GROMACS .gro file of C-alpha atoms in nm:
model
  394
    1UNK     CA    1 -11.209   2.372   8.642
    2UNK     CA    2 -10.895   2.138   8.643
    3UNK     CA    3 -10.832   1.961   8.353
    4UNK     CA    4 -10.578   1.696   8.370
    5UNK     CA    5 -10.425   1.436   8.143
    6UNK     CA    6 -10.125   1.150   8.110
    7UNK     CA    7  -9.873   1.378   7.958
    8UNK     CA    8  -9.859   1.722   7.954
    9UNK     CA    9  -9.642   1.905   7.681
   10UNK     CA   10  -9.601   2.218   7.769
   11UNK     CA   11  -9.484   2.366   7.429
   12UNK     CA   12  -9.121   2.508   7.512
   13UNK     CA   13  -8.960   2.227   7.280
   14UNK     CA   14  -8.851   2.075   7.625
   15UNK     CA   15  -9.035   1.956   7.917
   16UNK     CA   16  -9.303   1.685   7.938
   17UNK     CA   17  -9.488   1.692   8.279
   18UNK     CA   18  -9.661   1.311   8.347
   19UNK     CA   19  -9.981   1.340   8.490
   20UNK     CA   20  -9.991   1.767   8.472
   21UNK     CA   21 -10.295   1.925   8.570
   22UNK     CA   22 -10.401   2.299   8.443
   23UNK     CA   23 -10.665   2.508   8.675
   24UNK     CA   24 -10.859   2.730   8.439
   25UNK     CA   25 -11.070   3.032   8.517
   26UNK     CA   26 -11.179   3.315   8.322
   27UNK     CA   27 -11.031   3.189   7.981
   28UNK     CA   28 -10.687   3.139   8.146
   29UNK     CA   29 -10.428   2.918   8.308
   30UNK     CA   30 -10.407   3.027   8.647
   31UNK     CA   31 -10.162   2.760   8.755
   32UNK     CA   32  -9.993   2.411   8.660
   33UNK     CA   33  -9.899   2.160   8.855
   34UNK     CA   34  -9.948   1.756   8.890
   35UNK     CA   35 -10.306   1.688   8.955
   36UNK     CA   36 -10.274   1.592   9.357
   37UNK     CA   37 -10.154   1.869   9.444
   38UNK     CA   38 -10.353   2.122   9.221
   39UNK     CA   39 -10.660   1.936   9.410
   40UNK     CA   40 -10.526   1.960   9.723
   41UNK     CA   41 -10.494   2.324   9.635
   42UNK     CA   42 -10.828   2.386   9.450
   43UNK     CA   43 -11.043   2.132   9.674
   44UNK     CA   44 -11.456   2.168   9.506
   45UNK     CA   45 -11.285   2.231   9.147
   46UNK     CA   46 -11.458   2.037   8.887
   47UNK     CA   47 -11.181   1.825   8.704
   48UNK     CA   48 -11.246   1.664   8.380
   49UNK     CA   49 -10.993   1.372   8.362
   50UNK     CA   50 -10.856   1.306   8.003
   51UNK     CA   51 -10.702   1.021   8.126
   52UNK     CA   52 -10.403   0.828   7.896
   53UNK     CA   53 -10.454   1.112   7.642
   54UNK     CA   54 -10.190   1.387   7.598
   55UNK     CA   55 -10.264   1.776   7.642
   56UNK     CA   56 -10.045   2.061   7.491
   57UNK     CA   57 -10.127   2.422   7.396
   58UNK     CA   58 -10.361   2.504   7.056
   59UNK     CA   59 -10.156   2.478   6.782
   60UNK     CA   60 -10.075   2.796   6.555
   61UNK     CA   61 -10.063   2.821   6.185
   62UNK     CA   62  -9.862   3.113   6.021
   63UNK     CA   63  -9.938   3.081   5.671
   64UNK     CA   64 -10.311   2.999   5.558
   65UNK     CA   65 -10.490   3.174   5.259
   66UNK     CA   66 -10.885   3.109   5.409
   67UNK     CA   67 -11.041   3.256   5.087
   68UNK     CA   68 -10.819   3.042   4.831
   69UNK     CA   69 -11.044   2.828   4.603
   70UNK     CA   70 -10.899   2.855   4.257
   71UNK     CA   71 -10.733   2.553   4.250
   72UNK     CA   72 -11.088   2.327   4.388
   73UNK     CA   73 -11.226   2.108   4.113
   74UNK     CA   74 -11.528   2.279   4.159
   75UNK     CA   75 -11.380   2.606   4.141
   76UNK     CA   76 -11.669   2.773   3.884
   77UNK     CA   77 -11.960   2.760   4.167
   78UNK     CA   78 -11.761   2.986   4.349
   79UNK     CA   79 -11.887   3.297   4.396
   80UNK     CA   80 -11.767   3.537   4.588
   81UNK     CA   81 -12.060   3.469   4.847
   82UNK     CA   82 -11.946   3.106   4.814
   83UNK     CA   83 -11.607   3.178   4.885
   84UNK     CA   84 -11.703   3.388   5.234
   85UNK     CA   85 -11.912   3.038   5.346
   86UNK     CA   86 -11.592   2.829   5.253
   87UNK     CA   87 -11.361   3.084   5.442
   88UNK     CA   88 -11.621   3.023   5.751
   89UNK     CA   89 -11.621   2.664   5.700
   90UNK     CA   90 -11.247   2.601   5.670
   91UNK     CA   91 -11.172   2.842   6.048
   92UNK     CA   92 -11.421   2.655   6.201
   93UNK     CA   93 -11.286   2.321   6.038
   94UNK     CA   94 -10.930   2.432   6.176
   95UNK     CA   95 -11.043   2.520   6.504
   96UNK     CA   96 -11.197   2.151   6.592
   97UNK     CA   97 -10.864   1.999   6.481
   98UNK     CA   98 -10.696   2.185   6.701
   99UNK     CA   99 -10.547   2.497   6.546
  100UNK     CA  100 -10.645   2.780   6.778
  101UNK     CA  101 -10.475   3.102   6.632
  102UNK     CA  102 -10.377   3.141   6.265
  103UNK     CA  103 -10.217   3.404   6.047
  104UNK     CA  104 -10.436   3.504   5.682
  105UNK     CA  105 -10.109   3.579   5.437
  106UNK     CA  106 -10.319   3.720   5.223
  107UNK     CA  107 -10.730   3.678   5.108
  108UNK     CA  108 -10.965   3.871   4.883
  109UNK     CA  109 -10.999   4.265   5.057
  110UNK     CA  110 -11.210   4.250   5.381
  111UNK     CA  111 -11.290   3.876   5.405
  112UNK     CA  112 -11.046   3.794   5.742
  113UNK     CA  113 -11.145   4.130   5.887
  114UNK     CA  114 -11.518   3.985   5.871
  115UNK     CA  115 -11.493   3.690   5.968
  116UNK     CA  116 -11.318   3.838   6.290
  117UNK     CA  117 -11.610   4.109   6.312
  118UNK     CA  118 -11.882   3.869   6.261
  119UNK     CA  119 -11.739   3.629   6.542
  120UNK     CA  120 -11.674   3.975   6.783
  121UNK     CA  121 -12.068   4.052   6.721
  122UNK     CA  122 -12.184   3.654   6.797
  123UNK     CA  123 -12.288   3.598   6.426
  124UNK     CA  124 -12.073   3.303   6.372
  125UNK     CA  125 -11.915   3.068   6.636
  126UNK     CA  126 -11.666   2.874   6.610
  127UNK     CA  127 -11.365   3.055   6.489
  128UNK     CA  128 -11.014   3.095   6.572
  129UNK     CA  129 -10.788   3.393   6.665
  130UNK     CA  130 -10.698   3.551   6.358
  131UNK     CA  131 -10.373   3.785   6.195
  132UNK     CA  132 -10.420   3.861   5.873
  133UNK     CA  133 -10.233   4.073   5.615
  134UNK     CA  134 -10.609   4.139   5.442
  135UNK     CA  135 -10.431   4.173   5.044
  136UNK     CA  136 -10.101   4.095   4.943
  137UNK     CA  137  -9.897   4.330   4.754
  138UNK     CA  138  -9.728   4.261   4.400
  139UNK     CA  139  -9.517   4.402   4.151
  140UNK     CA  140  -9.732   4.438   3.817
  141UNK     CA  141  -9.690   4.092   3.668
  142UNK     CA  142  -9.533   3.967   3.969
  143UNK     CA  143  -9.652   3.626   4.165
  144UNK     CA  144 -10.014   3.644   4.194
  145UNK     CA  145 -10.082   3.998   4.017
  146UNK     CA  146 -10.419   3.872   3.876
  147UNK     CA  147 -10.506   3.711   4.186
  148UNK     CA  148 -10.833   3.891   4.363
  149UNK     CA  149 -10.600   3.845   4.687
  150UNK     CA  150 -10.346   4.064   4.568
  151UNK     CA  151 -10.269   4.476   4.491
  152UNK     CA  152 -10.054   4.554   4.181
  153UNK     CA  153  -9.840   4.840   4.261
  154UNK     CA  154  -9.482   4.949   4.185
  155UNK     CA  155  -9.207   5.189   4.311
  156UNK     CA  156  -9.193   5.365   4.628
  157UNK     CA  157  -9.469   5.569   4.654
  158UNK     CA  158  -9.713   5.300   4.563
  159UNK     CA  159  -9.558   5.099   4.806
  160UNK     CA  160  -9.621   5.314   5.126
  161UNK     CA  161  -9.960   5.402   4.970
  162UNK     CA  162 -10.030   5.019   4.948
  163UNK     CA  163  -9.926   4.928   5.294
  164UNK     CA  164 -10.146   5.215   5.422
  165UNK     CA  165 -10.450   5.062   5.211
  166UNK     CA  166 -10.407   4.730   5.437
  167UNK     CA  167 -10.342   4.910   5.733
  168UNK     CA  168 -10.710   5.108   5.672
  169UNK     CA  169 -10.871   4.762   5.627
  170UNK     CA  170 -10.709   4.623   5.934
  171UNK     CA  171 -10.400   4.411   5.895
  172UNK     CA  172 -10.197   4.360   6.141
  173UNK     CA  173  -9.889   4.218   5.887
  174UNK     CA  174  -9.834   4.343   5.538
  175UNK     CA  175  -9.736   4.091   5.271
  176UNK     CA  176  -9.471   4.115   5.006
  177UNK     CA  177  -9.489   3.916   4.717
  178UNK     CA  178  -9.147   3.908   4.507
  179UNK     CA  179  -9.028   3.577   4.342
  180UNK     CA  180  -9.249   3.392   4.111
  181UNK     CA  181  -9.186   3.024   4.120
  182UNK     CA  182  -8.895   2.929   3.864
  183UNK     CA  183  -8.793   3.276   3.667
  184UNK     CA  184  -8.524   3.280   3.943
  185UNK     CA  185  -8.549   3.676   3.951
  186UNK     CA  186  -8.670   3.923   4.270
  187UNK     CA  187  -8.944   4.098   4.165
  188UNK     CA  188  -8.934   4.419   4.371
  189UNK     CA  189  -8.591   4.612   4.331
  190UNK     CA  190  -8.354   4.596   4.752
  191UNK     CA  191  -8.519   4.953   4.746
  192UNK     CA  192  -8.916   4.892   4.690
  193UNK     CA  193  -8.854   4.612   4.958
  194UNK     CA  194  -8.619   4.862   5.190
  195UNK     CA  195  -8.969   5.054   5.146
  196UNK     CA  196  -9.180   4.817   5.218
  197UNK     CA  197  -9.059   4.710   5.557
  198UNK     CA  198  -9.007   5.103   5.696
  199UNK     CA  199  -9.374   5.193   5.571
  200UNK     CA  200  -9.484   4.879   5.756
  201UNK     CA  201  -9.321   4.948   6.092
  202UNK     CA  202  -9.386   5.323   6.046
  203UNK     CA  203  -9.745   5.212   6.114
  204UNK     CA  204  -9.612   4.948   6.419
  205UNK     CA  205  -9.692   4.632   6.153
  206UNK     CA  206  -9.524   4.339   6.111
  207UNK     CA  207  -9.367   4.209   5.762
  208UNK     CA  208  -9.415   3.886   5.567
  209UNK     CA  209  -9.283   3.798   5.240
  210UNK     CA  210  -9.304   3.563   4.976
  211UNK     CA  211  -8.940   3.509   4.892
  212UNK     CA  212  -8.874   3.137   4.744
  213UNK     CA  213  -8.561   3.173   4.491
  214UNK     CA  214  -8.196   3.392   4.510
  215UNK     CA  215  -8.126   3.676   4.479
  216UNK     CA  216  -8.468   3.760   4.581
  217UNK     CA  217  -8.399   3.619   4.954
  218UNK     CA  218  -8.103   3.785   5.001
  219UNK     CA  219  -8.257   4.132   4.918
  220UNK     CA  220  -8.557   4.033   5.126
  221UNK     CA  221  -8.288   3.957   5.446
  222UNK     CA  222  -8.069   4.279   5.367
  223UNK     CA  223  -8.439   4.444   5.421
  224UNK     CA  224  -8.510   4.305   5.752
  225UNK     CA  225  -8.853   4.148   5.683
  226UNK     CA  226  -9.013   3.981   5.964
  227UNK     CA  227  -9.104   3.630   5.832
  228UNK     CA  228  -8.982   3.453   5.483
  229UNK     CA  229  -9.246   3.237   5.332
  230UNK     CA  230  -9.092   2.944   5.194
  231UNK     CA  231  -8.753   3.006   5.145
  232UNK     CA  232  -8.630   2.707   4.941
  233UNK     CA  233  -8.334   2.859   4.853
  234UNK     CA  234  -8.211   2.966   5.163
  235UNK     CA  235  -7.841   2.891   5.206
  236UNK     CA  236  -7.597   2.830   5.532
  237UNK     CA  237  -7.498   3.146   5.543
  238UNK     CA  238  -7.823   3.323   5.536
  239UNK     CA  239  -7.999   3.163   5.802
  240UNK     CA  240  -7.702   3.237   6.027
  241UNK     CA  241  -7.799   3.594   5.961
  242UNK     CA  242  -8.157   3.542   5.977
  243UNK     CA  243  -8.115   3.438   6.332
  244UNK     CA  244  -7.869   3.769   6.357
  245UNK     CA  245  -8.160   3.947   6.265
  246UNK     CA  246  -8.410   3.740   6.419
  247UNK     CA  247  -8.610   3.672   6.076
  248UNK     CA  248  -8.817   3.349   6.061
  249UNK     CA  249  -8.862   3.119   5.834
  250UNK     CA  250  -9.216   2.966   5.735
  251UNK     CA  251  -9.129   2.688   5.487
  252UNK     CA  252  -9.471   2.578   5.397
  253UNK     CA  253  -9.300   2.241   5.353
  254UNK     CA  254  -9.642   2.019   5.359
  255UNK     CA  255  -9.772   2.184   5.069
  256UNK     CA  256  -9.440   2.137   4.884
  257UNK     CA  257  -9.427   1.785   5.001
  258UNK     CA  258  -9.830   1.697   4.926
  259UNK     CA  259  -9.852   1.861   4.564
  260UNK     CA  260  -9.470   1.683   4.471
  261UNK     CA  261  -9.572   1.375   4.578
  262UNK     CA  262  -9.935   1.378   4.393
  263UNK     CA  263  -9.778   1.495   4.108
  264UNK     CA  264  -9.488   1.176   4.095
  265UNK     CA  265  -9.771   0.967   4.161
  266UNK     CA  266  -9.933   1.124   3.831
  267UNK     CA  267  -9.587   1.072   3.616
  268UNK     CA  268  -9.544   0.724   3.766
  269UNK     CA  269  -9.878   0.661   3.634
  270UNK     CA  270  -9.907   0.809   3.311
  271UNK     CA  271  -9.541   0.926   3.229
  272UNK     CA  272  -9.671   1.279   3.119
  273UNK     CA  273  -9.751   1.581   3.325
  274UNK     CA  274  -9.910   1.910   3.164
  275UNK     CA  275  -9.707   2.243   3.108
  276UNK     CA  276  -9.827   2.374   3.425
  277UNK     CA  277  -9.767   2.007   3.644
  278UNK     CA  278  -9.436   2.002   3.486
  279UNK     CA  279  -9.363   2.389   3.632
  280UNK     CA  280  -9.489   2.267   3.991
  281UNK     CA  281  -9.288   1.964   3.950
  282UNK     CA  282  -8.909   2.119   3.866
  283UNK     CA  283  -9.044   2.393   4.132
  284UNK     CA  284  -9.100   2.089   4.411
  285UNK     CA  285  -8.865   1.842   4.381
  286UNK     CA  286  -8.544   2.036   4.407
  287UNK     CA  287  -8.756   2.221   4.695
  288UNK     CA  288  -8.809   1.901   4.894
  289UNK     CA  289  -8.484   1.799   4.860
  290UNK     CA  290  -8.342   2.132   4.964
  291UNK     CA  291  -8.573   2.111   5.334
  292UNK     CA  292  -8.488   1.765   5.372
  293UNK     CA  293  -8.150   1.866   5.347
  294UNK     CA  294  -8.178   2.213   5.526
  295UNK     CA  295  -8.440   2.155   5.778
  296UNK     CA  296  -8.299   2.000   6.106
  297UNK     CA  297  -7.958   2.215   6.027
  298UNK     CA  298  -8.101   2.543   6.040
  299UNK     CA  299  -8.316   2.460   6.335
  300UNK     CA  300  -7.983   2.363   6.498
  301UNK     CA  301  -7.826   2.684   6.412
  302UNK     CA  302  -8.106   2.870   6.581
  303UNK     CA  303  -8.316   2.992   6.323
  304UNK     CA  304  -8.665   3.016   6.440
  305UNK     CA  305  -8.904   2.754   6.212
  306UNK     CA  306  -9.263   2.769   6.257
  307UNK     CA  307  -9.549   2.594   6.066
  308UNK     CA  308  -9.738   2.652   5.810
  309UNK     CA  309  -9.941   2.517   5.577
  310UNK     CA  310 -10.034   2.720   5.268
  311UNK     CA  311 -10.330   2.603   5.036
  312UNK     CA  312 -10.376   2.210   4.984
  313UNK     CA  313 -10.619   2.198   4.653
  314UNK     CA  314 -10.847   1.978   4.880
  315UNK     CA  315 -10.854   2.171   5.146
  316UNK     CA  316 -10.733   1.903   5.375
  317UNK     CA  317 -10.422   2.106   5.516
  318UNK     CA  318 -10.338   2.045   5.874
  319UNK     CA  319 -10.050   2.165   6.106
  320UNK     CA  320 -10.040   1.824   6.248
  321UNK     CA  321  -9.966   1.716   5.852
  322UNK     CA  322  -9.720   1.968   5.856
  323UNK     CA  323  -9.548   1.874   6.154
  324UNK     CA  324  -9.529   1.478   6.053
  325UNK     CA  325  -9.304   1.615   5.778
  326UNK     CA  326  -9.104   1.811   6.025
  327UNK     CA  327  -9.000   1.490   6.208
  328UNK     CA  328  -8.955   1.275   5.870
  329UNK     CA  329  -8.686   1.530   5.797
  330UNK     CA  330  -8.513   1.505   6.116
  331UNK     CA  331  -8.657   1.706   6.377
  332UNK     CA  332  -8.736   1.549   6.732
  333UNK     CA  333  -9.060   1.573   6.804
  334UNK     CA  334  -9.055   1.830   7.119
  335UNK     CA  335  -8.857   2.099   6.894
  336UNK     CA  336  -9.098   2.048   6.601
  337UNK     CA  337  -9.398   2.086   6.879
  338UNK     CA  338  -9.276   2.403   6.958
  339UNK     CA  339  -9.257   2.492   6.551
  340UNK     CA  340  -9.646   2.502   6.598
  341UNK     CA  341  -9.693   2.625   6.936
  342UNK     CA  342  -9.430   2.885   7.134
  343UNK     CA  343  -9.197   2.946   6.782
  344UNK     CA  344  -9.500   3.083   6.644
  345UNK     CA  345  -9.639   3.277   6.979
  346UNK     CA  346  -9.288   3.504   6.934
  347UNK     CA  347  -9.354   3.645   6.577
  348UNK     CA  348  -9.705   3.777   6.678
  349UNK     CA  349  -9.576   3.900   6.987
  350UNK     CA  350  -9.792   3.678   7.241
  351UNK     CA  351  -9.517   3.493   7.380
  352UNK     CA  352  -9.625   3.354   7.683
  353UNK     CA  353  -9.984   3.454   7.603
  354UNK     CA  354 -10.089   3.133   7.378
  355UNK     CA  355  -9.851   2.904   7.274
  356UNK     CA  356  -9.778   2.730   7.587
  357UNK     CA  357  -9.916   2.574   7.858
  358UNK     CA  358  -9.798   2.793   8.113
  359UNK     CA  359  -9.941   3.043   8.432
  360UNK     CA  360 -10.102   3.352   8.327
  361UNK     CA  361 -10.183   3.237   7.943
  362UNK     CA  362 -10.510   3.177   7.749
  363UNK     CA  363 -10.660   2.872   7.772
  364UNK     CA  364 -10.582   2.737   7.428
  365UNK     CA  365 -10.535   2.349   7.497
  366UNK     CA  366 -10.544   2.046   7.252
  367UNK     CA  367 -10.613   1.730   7.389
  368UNK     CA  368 -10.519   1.389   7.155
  369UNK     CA  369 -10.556   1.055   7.240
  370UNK     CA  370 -10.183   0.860   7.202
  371UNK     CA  371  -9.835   1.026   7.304
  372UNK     CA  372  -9.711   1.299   7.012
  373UNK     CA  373  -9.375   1.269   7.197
  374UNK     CA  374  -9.355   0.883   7.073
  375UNK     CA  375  -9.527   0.975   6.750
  376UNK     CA  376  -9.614   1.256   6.653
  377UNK     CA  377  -9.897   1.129   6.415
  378UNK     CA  378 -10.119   1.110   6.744
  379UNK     CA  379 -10.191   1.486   6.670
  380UNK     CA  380 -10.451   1.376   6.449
  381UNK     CA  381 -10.637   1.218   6.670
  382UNK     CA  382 -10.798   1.490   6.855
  383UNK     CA  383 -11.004   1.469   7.161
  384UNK     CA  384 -11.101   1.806   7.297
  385UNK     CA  385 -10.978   2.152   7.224
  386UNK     CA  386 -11.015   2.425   7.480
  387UNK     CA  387 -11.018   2.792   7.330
  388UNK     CA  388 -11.005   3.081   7.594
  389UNK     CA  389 -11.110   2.810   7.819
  390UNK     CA  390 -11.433   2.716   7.646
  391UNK     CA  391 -11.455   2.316   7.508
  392UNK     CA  392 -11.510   2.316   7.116
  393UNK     CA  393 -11.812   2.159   7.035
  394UNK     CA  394 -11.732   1.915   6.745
   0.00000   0.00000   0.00000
C-alpha cells in the first residue's frame, strides 16, 4: 500500500516533503519518496490518496498517568474496576487522536502491564504502544505518598528494593518522586537519588523523576536521571548541563497552562479561590511564566524537550494541546513537531524506529486535514492514523 498526501512532515524538526508518498508493508515503511515515482516503482500498489491533508509520524506522549481519576467530579463511582475501564477508554481515546506510543509515569500496581497483556492476547483493541514505570516511588510523606500509584520507601536499601519491585511487575522506567509542589525542599537526600539511578540501570532501566523546585533539580542532575518531569525551576546554567549529560526535560507545560488559566478564570469571577486553588495557583503562575520565559531558550541551547501532558481533571489532555502551547511560547512549529515525534523516539531508545517518517520504521502515521507547518492547531483535526501499518478504526 502507498499512502500519499500534500505535505509530508517527516518529524526531524526539518524537512517538509510536498506531495511525499510512504510504501508500507508488513507494519513498516519500506521506502519514501514523491508519489510518481514510488508508483513508477511499486506499479499494482494500492494507494490511498489523502489528498490536501498533511501526514507525519504518530505522535508520542512521555508523561500520562492512564489510571488517574481522583481529581474527576465523579471521582466516588470509581472503583478500582472502574478505573481499569477508564484506563482502557482513555489509550484507546489517545490512539484515534493520533498518539501512537506513550509513556505511564506512574498508575496503580499492574494496571499498564495489563492493559499491554490484554492487547498482546487480542482481548482489547485499540491500544497504543506503551512504557510504563508501573508505581512511582516516594519518600514517606513525600509528593503523592498516599496516592494508590505510589510506594513509600526511604533510604538506600528501600530504594534498590523498590526499584526491583517495579522491575518484577514490568517497568521499563522507574519513577522518582522528590519535590512536593511549593515546600521548596528535595525530598530524597543527593544519596537516595545517587541510589536510585545506579539500582535502575543495574537492571538496564531507564530513570524519570518528578523534580519541579531547587535544590531538588540540581540534586536530581548531579544524579544523572534520565528525564525531569516538569522542571519549572530549571535555570540557564542547568540545562546547559542537562544537554552535557543528555537529560531531558518533560515540562508538562499544558497541564500547567490549562489548570492556571481555569483557575484565573475562577478568581476573575468570584475573587476567592479555596486553600487548595490558591496552592495550585502560586504553584502555576510563576510556573507559566518561568516556560514562557525558558522554553524557546533552552530548546536553542540544545536541551532535548519532548511533550507531555500529565492529568487534565477532564480528561481532555492532548499532545496536539500541548504542542499549541509550545508554539505560543516561541517555538517554530517543525522543532516543536519533533518535541512529540523523533525528541521523544531518543529517550526510549527507538530512534529511527517510530518517531519519524523514515525507511525501515513502523508504520505509525497521523494524517490531519490543514497544514501543522502554517498552524499547528490543524493537529486536531485528525483524519486517519496508521499504527504498525493498520488504519484506526474511529
Amino acid at each position: 500500500m502507498i499512502i500519499t498526501a500534500k505535505q509530508m512532515i517527516l518529524g526531524d524538526g526539518a524537512t517538509v516533503v510536498q506531495n511525499g508518498a510512504l510504501l508500507i508493508k508488513d507494519g513498516l515503511i519500506k521506502d519514501v519518496g514523491n508519489l510518481a515515482d514510488l508508483k513508477a516503482k511499486y506499479a499494482g500498489e494500492e494507494v490511498v490518496d489523502h489528498g490536501d491533508s498533511s501526514m507525519l509520524p504518530g505522535l508520542i506522549d512521555m508523561h500520562v498517568h492512564i489510571g488517574a481519576t481522583q481529581d474527576r467530579i465523579d471521582s466516588e463511582v470509581y472503583s478500582r474496576y472502574m478505573v481499569g475501564y477508564n484506563a482502557l477508554d482513555f489509550v484507546q481515546r489517545a490512539l484515534i487522536d493520533g498518539v501512537t506510543t506513550m509513556r505511564d509515569v506512574s498508575s496503580a500496581d499492574g494496571l499498564c502491564q495489563s492493559i499491554i497483556n490484554a492487547s498482546k492476547r487480542g482481548m482489547v483493541k485499540g491500544v497504543p504502544r506503551i512504557f510504563h514505570t508501573n508505581m512511582a516511588i516516594s519518600a514517606t510523606g513525600g509528593h503523592t505518598w498516599s496516592s494508590e500509584s505510589s510506594i513509600e520507601c526511604d533510604g538506600e536499601n528501600e530504594i534498590r528494593k523498590a526499584v526491583r519491585q517495579q522491575v518484577r511487575a514490568g517497568a521499563e522506567w522507574i519513577k522518582i518522586m522528590t519535590t512536593h509542589r511549593t515546600d521548596g525542599i528535595s525530598e530524597y537526600t543527593q544519596e537516595e537519588l545517587n541510589v536510585a539511578v545506579d539500582e535502575t540501570k543495574r537492571h538496564l532501566r531507564k530513570t524519570a523523576v518528578h523534580a519541579t523546585l531547587q535544590p531538588a533539580i540540581e540534586f536530581c542532575i548531579n544524579a544523572g536521571f534520565d528525564t525531569i518531569e516538569h522542571g519549572t525551576d530549571i535555570n540557564e546554567d542547568q540545562a546547559r548541563r542537562m544537554v552535557e549529560k543528555g537529560i531531558t526535560w518533560v515540562p508538562t507545560l499544558l497541564v500547567h497552562y490549562v489548570t492556571f488559566e481555569r483557575l484565573q478564570k475562577i478568581l476573575d469571577e468570584c475573587g476567592e479561590l479555596t486553600e487548595r486553588q490558591w496552592e495550585t495557583y502560586n504553584l502555576y503562575k510563576p510556573s507559566n511564566e518561568s516556560f514562557r520565559k525558558n522554553l524557546k531558550k533552552y530548546a536553542d541551547i540544545g536541551v532535548n524537550i519532548v511533550t507531555g501532558t500529565d492529568m487534565i481533571a477532564d480528561g481532555t489532555a492532548s499532545v496536539a494541546d500541548e504542542m499549541a502551547v509550545m508554539v505560543e511560547y516561541g517555538m517554530d512549529t517543525l522543532s516543536v513537531i519533533a518535541t512529540g515525534t523523533s525528541n521523544c523516539a531518543k529517550v526510549l531508545d527507538m530512534e529511527g524506529q517510530i518517531g519519524l517518517l523514515a525507511k525501515g520504521a513502523i508504520a505509525d502515521i497521523l494524517v490531519v486535514n490543514g497544514n501543522p507547518v502554517e498552524d499547528i492547531k490543524a493537529l486536531k483535526n485528525v483524519e486517519a492514523v496508521y499504527f504498525g501499518g493498520e488504519r484506526v478504526c474511529r
